[in-house]
C-alpha positions as a Python dict, from the first residue, in 0.01 Angstrom:
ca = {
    (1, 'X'): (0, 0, 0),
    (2, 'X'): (284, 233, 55),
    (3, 'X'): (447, 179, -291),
    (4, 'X'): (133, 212, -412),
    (5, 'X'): (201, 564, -507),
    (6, 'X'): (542, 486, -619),
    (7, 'X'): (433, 256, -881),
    (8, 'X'): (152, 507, -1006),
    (9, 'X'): (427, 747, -1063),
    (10, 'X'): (609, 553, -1285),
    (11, 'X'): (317, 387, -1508),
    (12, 'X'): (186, 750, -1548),
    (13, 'X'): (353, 893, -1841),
    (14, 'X'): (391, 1307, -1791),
    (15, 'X'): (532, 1488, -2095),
    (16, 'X'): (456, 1880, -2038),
    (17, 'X'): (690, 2069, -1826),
    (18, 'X'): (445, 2259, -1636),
    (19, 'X'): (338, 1934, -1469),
    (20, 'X'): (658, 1774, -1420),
    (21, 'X'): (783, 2115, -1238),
    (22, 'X'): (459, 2116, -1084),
    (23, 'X'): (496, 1723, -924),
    (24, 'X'): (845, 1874, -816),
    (25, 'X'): (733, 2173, -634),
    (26, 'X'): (485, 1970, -426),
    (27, 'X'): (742, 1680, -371),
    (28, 'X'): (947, 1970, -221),
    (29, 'X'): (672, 2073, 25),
    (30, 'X'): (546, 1725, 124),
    (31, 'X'): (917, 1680, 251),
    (32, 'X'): (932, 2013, 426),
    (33, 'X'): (582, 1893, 618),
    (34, 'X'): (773, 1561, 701),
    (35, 'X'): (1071, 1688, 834),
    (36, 'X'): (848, 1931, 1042),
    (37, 'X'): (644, 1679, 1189),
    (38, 'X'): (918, 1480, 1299),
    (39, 'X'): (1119, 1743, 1447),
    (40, 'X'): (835, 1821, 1637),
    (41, 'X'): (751, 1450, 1727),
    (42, 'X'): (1143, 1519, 1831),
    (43, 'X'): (1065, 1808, 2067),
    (44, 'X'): (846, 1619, 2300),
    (45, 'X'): (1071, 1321, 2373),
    (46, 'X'): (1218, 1376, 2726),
    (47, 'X'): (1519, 1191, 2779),
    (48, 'X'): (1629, 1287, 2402),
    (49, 'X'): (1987, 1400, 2507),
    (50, 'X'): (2046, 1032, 2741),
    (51, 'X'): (1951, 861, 2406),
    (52, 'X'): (2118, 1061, 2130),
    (53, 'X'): (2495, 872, 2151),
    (54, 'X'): (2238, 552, 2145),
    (55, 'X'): (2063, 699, 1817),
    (56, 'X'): (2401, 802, 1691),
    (57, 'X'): (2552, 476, 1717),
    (58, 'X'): (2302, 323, 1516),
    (59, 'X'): (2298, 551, 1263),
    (60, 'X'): (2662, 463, 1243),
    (61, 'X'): (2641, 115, 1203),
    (62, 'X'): (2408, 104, 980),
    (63, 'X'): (2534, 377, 716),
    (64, 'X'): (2859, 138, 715),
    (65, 'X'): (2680, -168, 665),
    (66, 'X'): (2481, 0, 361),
    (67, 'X'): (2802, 128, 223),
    (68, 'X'): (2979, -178, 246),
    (69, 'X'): (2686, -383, 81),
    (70, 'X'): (2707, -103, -186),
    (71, 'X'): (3108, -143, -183),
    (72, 'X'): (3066, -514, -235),
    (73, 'X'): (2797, -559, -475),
    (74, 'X'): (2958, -260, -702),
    (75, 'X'): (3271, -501, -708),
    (76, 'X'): (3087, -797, -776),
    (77, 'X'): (2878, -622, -1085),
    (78, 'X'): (3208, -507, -1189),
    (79, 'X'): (3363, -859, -1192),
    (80, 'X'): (3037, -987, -1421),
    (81, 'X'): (2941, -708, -1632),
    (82, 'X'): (3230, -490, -1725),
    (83, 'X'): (3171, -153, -1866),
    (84, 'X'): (3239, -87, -2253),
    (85, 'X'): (3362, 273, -2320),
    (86, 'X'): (3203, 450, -2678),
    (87, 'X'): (3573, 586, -2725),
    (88, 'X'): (3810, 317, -2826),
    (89, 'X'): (3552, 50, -2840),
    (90, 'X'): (3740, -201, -2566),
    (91, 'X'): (3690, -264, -2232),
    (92, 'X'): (3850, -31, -1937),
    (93, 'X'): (4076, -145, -1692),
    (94, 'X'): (3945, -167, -1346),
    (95, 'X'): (4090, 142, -1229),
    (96, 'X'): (3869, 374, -1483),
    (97, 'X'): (3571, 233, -1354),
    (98, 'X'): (3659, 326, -1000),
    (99, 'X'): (3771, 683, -1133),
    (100, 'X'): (3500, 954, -1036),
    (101, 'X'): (3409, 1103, -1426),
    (102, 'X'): (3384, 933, -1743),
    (103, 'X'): (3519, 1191, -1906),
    (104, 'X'): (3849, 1138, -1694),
    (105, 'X'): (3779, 708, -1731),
    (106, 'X'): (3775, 814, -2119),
    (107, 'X'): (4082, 980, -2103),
    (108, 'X'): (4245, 686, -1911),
    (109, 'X'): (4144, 421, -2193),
}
């Protein structure tokens, strides 16, 4: 039910402008009226500052486990489905792919 309007979104082809600025704008606001709400739902919690090494430690942890997850399943796409460069029509050594630009990986091949 939640992705409900996720899915909508994409299977709802939007070609004018106007609208697609207009879905932006009020994207925008409906995150402004979220991060209000919670920092007020944030405001009423009493023992906030005893907990807040707690909440940062979690946050921690679990930022480094999506990163390495991220780390590891880049590497493993790399290892099965290398990237082709338009340029000299070969494959690029490992250490353009890893490079931040593809106009510097370009230059590299």
């Amino acid at each position: 039910m939640i992705l409900l309007p996720l899915i909508a979104g994409y299977l709802i082809p939007l070609h004018r402008r106007q609208q697609l600025q207009l879905i932006n704008r009020l994207l925008s606001l409906m995150i402004y009226v979220i991060l209000f709400f919670m920092g007020i739902s944030l405001a009423f919690i009493a023992d906030i500052s005893s907990n807040l090494l707690l909440i940062l430690q979690y946050t921690a942890v679990f930022s480094l486990c999506i990163l390495g997850a991220n780390l590891l399943l880049l590497a493993l796409l790399e290892r099965h489905m290398q990237w082709h460069t338009h340029i000299s029509r070969r494959i690029c050594p490992r250490a353009c792919i890893w490079h931040w630009s593809r106009l510097s990986c370009a230059a590299w091949c």
